[in-house]
mmCIF file with all atom_site columns, C-alpha atoms in Angstrom:
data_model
loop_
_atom_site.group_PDB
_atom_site.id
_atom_site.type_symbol
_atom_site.label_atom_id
_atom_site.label_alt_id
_atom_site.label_comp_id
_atom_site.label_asym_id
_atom_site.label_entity_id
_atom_site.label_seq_id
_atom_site.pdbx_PDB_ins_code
_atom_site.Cartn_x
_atom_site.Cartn_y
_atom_site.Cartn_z
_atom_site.occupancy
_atom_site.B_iso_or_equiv
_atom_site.pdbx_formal_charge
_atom_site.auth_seq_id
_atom_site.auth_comp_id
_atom_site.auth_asym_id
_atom_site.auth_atom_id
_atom_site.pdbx_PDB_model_num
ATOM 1   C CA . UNK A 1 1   ? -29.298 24.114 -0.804  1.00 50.00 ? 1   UNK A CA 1
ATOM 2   C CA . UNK A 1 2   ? -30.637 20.921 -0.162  1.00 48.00 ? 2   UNK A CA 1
ATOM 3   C CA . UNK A 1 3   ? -27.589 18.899 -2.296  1.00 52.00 ? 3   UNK A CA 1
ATOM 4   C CA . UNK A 1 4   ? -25.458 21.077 0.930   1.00 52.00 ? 4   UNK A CA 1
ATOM 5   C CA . UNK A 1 5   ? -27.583 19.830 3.671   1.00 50.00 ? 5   UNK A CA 1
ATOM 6   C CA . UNK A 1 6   ? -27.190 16.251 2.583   1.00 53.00 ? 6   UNK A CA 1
ATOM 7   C CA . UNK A 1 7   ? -23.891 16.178 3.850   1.00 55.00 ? 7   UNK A CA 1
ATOM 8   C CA . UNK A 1 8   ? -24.419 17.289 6.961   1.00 62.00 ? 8   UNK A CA 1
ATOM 9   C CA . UNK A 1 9   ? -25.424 14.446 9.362   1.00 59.00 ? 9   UNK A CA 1
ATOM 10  C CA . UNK A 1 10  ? -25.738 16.897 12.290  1.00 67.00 ? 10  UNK A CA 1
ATOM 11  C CA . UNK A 1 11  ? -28.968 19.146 13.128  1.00 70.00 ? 11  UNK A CA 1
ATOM 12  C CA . UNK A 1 12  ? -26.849 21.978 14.559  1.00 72.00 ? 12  UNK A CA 1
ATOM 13  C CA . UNK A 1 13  ? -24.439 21.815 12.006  1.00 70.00 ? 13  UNK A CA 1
ATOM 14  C CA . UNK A 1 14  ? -27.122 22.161 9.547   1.00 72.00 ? 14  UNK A CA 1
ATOM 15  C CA . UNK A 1 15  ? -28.456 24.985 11.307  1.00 79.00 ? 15  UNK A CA 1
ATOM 16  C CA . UNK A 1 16  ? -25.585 26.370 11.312  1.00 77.00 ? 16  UNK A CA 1
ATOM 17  C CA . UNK A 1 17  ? -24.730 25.750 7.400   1.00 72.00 ? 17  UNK A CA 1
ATOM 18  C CA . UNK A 1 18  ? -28.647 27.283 6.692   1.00 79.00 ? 18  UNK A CA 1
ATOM 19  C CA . UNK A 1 19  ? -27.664 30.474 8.328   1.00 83.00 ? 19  UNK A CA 1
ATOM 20  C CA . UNK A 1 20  ? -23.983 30.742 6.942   1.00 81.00 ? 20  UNK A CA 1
ATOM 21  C CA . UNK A 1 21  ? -25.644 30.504 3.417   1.00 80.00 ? 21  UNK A CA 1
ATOM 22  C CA . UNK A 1 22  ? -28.042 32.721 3.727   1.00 84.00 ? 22  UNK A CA 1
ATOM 23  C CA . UNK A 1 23  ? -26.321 35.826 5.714   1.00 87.00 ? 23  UNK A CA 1
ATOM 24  C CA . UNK A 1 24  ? -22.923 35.058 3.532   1.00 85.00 ? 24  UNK A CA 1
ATOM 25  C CA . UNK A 1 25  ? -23.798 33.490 -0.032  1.00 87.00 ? 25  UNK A CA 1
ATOM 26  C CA . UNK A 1 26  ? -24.131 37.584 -1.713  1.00 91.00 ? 26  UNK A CA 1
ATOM 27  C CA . UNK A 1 27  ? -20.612 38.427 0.140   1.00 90.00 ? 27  UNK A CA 1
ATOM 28  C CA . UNK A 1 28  ? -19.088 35.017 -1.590  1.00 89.00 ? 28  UNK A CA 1
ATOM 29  C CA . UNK A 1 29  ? -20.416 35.486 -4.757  1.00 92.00 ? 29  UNK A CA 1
ATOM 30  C CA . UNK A 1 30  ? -19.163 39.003 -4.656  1.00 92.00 ? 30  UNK A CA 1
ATOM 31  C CA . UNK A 1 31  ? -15.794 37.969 -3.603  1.00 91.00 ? 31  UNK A CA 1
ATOM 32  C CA . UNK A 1 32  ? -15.410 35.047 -6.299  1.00 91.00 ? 32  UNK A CA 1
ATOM 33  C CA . UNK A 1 33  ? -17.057 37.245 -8.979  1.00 91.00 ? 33  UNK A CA 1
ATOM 34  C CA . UNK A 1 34  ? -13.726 40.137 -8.355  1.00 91.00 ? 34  UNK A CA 1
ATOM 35  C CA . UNK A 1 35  ? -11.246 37.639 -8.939  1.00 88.00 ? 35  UNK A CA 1
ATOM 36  C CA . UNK A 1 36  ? -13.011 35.657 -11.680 1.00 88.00 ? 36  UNK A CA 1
ATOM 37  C CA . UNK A 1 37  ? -14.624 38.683 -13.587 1.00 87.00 ? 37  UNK A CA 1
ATOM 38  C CA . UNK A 1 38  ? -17.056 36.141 -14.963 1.00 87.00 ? 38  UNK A CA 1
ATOM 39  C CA . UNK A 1 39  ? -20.567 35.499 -13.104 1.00 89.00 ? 39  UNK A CA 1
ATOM 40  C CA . UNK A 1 40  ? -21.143 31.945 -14.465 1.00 90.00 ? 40  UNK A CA 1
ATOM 41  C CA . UNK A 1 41  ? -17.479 30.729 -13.221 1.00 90.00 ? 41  UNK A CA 1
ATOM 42  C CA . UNK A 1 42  ? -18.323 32.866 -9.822  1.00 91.00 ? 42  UNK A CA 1
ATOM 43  C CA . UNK A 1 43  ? -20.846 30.768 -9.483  1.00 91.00 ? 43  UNK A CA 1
ATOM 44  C CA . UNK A 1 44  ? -19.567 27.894 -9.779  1.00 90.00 ? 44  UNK A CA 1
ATOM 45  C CA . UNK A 1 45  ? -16.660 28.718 -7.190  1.00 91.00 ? 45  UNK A CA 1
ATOM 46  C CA . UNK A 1 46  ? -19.325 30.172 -5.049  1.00 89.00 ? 46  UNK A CA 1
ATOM 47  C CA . UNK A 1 47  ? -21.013 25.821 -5.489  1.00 88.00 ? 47  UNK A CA 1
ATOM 48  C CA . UNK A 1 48  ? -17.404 24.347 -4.690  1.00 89.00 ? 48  UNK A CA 1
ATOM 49  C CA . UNK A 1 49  ? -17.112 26.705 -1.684  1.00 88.00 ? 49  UNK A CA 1
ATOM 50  C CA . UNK A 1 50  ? -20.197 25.721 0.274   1.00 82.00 ? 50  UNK A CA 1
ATOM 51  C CA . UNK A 1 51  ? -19.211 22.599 -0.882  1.00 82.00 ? 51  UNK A CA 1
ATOM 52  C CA . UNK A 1 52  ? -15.850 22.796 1.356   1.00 84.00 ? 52  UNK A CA 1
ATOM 53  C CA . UNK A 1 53  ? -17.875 24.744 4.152   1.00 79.00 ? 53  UNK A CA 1
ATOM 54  C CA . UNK A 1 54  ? -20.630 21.842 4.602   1.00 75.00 ? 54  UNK A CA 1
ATOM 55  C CA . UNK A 1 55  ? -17.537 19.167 5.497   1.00 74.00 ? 55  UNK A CA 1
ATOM 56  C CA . UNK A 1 56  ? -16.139 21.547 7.461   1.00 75.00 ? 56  UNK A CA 1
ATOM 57  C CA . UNK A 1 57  ? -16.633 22.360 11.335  1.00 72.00 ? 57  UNK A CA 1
ATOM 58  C CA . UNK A 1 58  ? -18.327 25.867 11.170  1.00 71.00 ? 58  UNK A CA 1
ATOM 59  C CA . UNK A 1 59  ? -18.001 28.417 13.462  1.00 74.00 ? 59  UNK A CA 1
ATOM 60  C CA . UNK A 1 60  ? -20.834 27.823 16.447  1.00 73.00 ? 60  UNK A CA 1
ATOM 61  C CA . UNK A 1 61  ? -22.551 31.357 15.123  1.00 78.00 ? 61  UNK A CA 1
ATOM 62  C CA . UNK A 1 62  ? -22.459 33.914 13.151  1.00 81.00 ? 62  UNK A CA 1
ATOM 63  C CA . UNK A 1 63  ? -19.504 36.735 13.241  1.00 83.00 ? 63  UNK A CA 1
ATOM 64  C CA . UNK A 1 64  ? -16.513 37.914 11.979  1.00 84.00 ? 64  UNK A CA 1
ATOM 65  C CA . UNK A 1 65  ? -14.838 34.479 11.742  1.00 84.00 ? 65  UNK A CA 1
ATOM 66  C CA . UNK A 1 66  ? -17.599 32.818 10.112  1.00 83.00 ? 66  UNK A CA 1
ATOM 67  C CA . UNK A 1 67  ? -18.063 35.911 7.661   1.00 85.00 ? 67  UNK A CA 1
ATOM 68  C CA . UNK A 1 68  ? -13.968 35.366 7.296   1.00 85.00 ? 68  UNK A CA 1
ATOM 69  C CA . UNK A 1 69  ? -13.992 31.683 6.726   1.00 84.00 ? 69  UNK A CA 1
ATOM 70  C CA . UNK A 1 70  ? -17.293 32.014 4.289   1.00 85.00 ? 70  UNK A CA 1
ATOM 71  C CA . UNK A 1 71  ? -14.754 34.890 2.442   1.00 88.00 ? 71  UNK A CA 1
ATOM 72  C CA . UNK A 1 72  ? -11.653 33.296 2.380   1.00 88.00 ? 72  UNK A CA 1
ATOM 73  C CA . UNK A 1 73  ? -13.429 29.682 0.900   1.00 88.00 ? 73  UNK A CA 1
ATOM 74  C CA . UNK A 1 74  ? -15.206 31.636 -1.475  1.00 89.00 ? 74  UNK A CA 1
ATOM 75  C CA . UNK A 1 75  ? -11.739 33.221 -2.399  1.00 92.00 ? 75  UNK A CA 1
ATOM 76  C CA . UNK A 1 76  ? -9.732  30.265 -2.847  1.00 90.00 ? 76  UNK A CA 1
ATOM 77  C CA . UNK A 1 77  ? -12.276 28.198 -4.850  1.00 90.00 ? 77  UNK A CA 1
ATOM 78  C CA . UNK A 1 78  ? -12.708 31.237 -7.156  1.00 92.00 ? 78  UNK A CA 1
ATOM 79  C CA . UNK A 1 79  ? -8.227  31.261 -7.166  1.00 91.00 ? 79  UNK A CA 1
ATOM 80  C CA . UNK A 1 80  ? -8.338  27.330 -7.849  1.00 89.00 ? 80  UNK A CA 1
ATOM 81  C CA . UNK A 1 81  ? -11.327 27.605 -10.965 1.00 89.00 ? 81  UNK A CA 1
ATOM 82  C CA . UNK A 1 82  ? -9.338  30.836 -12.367 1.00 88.00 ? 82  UNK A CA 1
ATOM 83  C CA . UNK A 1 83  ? -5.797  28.601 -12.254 1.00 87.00 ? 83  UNK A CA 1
ATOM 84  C CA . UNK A 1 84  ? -7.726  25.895 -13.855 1.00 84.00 ? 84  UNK A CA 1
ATOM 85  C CA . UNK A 1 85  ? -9.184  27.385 -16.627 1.00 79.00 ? 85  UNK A CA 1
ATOM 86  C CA . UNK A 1 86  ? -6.173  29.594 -17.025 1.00 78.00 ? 86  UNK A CA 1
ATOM 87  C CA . UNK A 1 87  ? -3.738  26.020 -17.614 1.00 76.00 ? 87  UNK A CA 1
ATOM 88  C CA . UNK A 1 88  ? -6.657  24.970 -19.981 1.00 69.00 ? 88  UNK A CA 1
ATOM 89  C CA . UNK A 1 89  ? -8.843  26.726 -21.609 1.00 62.00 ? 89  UNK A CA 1
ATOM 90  C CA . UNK A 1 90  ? -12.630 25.651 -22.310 1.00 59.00 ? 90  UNK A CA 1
ATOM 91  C CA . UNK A 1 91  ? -13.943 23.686 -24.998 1.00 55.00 ? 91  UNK A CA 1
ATOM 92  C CA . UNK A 1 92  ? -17.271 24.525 -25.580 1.00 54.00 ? 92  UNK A CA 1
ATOM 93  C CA . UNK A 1 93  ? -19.002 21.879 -27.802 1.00 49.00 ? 93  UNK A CA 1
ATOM 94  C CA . UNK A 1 94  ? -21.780 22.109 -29.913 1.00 48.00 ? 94  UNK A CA 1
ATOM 95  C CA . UNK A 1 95  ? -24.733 20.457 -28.954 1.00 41.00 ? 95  UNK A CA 1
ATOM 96  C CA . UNK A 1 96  ? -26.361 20.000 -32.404 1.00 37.00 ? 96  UNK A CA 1
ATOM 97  C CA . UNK A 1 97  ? -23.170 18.570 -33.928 1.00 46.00 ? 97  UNK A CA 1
ATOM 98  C CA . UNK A 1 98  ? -21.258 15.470 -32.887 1.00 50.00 ? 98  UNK A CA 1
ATOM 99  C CA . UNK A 1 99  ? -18.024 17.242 -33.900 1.00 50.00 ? 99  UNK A CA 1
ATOM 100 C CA . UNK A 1 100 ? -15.861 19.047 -31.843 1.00 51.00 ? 100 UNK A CA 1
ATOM 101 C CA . UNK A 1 101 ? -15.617 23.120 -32.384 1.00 52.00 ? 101 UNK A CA 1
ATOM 102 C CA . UNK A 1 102 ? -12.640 23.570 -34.603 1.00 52.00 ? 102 UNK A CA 1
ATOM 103 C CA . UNK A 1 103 ? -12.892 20.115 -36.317 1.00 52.00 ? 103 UNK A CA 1
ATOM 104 C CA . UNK A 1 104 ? -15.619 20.675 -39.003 1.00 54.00 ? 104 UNK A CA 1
ATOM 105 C CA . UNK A 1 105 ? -14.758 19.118 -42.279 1.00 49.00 ? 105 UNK A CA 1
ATOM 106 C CA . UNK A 1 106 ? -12.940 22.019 -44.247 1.00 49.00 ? 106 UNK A CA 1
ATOM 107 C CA . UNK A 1 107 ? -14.389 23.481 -47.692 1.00 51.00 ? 107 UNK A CA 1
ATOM 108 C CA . UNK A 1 108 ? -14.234 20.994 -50.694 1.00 49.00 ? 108 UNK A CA 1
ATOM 109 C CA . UNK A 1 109 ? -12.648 23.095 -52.736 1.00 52.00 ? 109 UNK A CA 1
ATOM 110 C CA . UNK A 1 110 ? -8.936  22.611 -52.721 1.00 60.00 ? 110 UNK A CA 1
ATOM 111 C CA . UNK A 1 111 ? -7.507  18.858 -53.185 1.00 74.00 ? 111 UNK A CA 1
ATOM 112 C CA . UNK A 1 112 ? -6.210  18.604 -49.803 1.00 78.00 ? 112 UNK A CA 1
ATOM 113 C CA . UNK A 1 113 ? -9.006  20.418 -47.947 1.00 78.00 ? 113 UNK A CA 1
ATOM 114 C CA . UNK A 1 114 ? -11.393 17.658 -50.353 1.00 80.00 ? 114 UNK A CA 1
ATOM 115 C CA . UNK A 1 115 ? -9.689  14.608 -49.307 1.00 83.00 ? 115 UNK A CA 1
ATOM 116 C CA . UNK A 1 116 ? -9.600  15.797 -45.714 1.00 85.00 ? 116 UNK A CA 1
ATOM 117 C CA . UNK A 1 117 ? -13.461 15.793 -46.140 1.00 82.00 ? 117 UNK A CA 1
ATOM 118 C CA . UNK A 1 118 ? -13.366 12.103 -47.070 1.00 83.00 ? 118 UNK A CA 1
ATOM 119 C CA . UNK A 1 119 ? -12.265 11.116 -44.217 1.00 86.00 ? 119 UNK A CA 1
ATOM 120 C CA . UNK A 1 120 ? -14.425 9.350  -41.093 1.00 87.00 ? 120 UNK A CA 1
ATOM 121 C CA . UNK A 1 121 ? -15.363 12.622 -38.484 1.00 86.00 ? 121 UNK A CA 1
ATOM 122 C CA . UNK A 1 122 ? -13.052 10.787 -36.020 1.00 87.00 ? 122 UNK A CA 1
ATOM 123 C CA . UNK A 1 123 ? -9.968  10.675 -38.059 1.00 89.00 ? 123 UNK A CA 1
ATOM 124 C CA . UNK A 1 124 ? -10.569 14.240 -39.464 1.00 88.00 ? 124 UNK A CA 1
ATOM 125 C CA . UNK A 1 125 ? -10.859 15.484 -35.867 1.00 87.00 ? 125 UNK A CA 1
ATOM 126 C CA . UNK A 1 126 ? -7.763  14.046 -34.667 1.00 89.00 ? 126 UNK A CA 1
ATOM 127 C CA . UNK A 1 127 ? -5.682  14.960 -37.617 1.00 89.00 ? 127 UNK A CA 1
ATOM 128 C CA . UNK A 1 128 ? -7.247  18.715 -37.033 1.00 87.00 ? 128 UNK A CA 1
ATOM 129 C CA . UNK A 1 129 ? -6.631  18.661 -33.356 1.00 87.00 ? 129 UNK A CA 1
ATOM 130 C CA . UNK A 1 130 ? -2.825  17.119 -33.416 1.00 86.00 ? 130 UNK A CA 1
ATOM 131 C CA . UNK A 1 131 ? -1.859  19.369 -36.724 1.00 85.00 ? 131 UNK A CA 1
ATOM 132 C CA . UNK A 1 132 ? -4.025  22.189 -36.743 1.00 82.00 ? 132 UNK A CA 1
ATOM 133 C CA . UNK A 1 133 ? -5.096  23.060 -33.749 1.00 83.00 ? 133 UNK A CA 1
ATOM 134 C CA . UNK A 1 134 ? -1.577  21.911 -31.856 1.00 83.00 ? 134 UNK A CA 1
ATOM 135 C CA . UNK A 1 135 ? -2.946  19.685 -29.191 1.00 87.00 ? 135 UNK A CA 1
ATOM 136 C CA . UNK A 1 136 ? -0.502  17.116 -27.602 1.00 88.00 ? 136 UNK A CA 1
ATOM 137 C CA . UNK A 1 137 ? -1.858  13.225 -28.179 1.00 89.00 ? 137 UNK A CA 1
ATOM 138 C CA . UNK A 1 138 ? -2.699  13.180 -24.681 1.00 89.00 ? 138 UNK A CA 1
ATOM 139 C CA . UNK A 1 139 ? -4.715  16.287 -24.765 1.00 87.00 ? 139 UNK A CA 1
ATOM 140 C CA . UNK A 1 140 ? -5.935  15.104 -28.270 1.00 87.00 ? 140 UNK A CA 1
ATOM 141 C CA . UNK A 1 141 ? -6.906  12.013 -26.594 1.00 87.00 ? 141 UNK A CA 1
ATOM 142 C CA . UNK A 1 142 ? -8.634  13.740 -23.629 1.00 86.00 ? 142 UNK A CA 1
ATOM 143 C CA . UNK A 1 143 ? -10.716 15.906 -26.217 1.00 84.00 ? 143 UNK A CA 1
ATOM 144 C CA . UNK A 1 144 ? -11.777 12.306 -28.317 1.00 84.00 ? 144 UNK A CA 1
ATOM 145 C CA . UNK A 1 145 ? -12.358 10.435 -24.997 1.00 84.00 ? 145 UNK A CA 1
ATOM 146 C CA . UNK A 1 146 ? -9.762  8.236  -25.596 1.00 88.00 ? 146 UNK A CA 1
ATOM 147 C CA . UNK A 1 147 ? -6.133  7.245  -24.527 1.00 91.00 ? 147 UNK A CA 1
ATOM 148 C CA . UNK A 1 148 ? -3.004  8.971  -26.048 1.00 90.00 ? 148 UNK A CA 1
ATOM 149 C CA . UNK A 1 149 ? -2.067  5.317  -27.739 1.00 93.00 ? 149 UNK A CA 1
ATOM 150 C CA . UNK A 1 150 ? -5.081  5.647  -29.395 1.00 93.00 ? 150 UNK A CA 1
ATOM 151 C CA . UNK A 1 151 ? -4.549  8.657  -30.632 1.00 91.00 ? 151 UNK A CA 1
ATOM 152 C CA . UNK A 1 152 ? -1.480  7.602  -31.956 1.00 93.00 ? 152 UNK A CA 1
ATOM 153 C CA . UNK A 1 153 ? -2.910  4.668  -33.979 1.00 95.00 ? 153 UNK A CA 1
ATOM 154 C CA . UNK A 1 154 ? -5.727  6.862  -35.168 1.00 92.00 ? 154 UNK A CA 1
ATOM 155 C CA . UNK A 1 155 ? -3.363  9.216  -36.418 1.00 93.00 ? 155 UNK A CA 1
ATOM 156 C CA . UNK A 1 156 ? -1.590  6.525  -38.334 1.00 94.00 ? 156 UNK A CA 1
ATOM 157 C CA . UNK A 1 157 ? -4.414  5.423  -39.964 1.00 94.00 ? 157 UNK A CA 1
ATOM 158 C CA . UNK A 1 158 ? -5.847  8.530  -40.836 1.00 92.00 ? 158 UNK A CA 1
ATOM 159 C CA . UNK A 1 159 ? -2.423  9.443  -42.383 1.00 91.00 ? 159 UNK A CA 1
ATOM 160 C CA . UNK A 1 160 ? -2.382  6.538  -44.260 1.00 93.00 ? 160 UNK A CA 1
ATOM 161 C CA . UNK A 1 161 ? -6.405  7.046  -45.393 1.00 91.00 ? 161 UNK A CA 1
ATOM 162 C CA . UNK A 1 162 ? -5.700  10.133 -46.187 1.00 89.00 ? 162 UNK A CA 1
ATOM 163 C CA . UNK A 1 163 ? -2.305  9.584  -48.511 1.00 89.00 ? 163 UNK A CA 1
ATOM 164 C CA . UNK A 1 164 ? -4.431  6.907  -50.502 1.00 88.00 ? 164 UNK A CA 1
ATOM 165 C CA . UNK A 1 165 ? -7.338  9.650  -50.649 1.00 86.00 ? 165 UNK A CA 1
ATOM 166 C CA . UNK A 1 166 ? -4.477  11.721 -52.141 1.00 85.00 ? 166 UNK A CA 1
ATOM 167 C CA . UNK A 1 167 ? -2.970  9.429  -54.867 1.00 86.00 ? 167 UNK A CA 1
ATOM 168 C CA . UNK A 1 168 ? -6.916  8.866  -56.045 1.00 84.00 ? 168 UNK A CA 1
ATOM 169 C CA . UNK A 1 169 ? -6.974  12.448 -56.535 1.00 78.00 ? 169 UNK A CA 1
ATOM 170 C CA . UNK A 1 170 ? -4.077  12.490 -58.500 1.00 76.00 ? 170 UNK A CA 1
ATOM 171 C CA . UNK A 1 171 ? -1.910  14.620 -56.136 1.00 70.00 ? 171 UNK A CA 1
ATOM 172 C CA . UNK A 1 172 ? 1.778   13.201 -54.364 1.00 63.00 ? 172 UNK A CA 1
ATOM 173 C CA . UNK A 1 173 ? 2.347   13.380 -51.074 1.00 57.00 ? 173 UNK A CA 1
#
């Protein structure tokens, strides 16, 4: 509560805020947990809405409109996080592994799947990201931490690496 209070410059306001979170932060939780069916993203929404609520004027007590406005915050923060994660899905990433999920080198066993394994990690994960996984070069580029022009070029190369790879092998293109 206390990263809340910090933006609150007023005492009554943060009086005010103190009581609001602890009569209403159950009721918001509830609310944001309905529409997001998932308790770690309700409580998240249920951060972004007292968020909102400490730059906010609040009500002068407690009541009906301050149990309406702590429902109605809580509601559209959990709407915005569900519309969010709806347009794009998580990523999780592994912590123990540099890689991203998805982008482990594939089995040695077939010529392609071996000279894809030859390549650097960060031109096997765009190549498995772009063609693959069917990522755009900006999202591609969003996943690497890098522009879409990037993405671009490392696709070229790796193309390229990966063709010479081939002909080593034996195998056309």
């Amino acid at each position: 509560m206390l990263i809340y209070l910090q933006a609150i410059d007023d005492p009554q306001d943060r009086t005010r805020f103190e009581a609001m979170y602890s009569a209403y932060r159950g009721l918001m939780f509830h609310v944001a947990n309905r529409v997001l069916q998932n308790t770690q993203d309700a409580e998240d929404a249920v951060h972004l809405a007292f968020l909102s609520l400490a730059n906010c004027r609040l009500p002068p007590e407690l009541g009906p409109q301050a149990r309406h406005l702590a429902a109605v915050t809580a509601e559209r923060k959990a709407i915005d996080l569900y519309r969010a994660r709806r347009r794009r899905p998580e990523v999780s990433l592994e912590e123990e592994e540099e890689r991203l999920p998805g982008c482990a080198p594939p089995p040695s066993d077939g010529t392609l799947a071996g000279a894809m394994a030859a390549l650097p990690p960060r031109y096997r994960e765009a190549l498995l990201l772009k063609y693959y996984n069917g990522y755009s070069a900006a999202e591609t580029g969003q996943l690497l931490g890098t522009t879409a022009a990037n993405v671009r070029q490392i696709l070229a190369r790796a193309k390229r690496r990966l063709a010479e790879e081939l002909a080593e092998r034996g195998e056309s293109v």
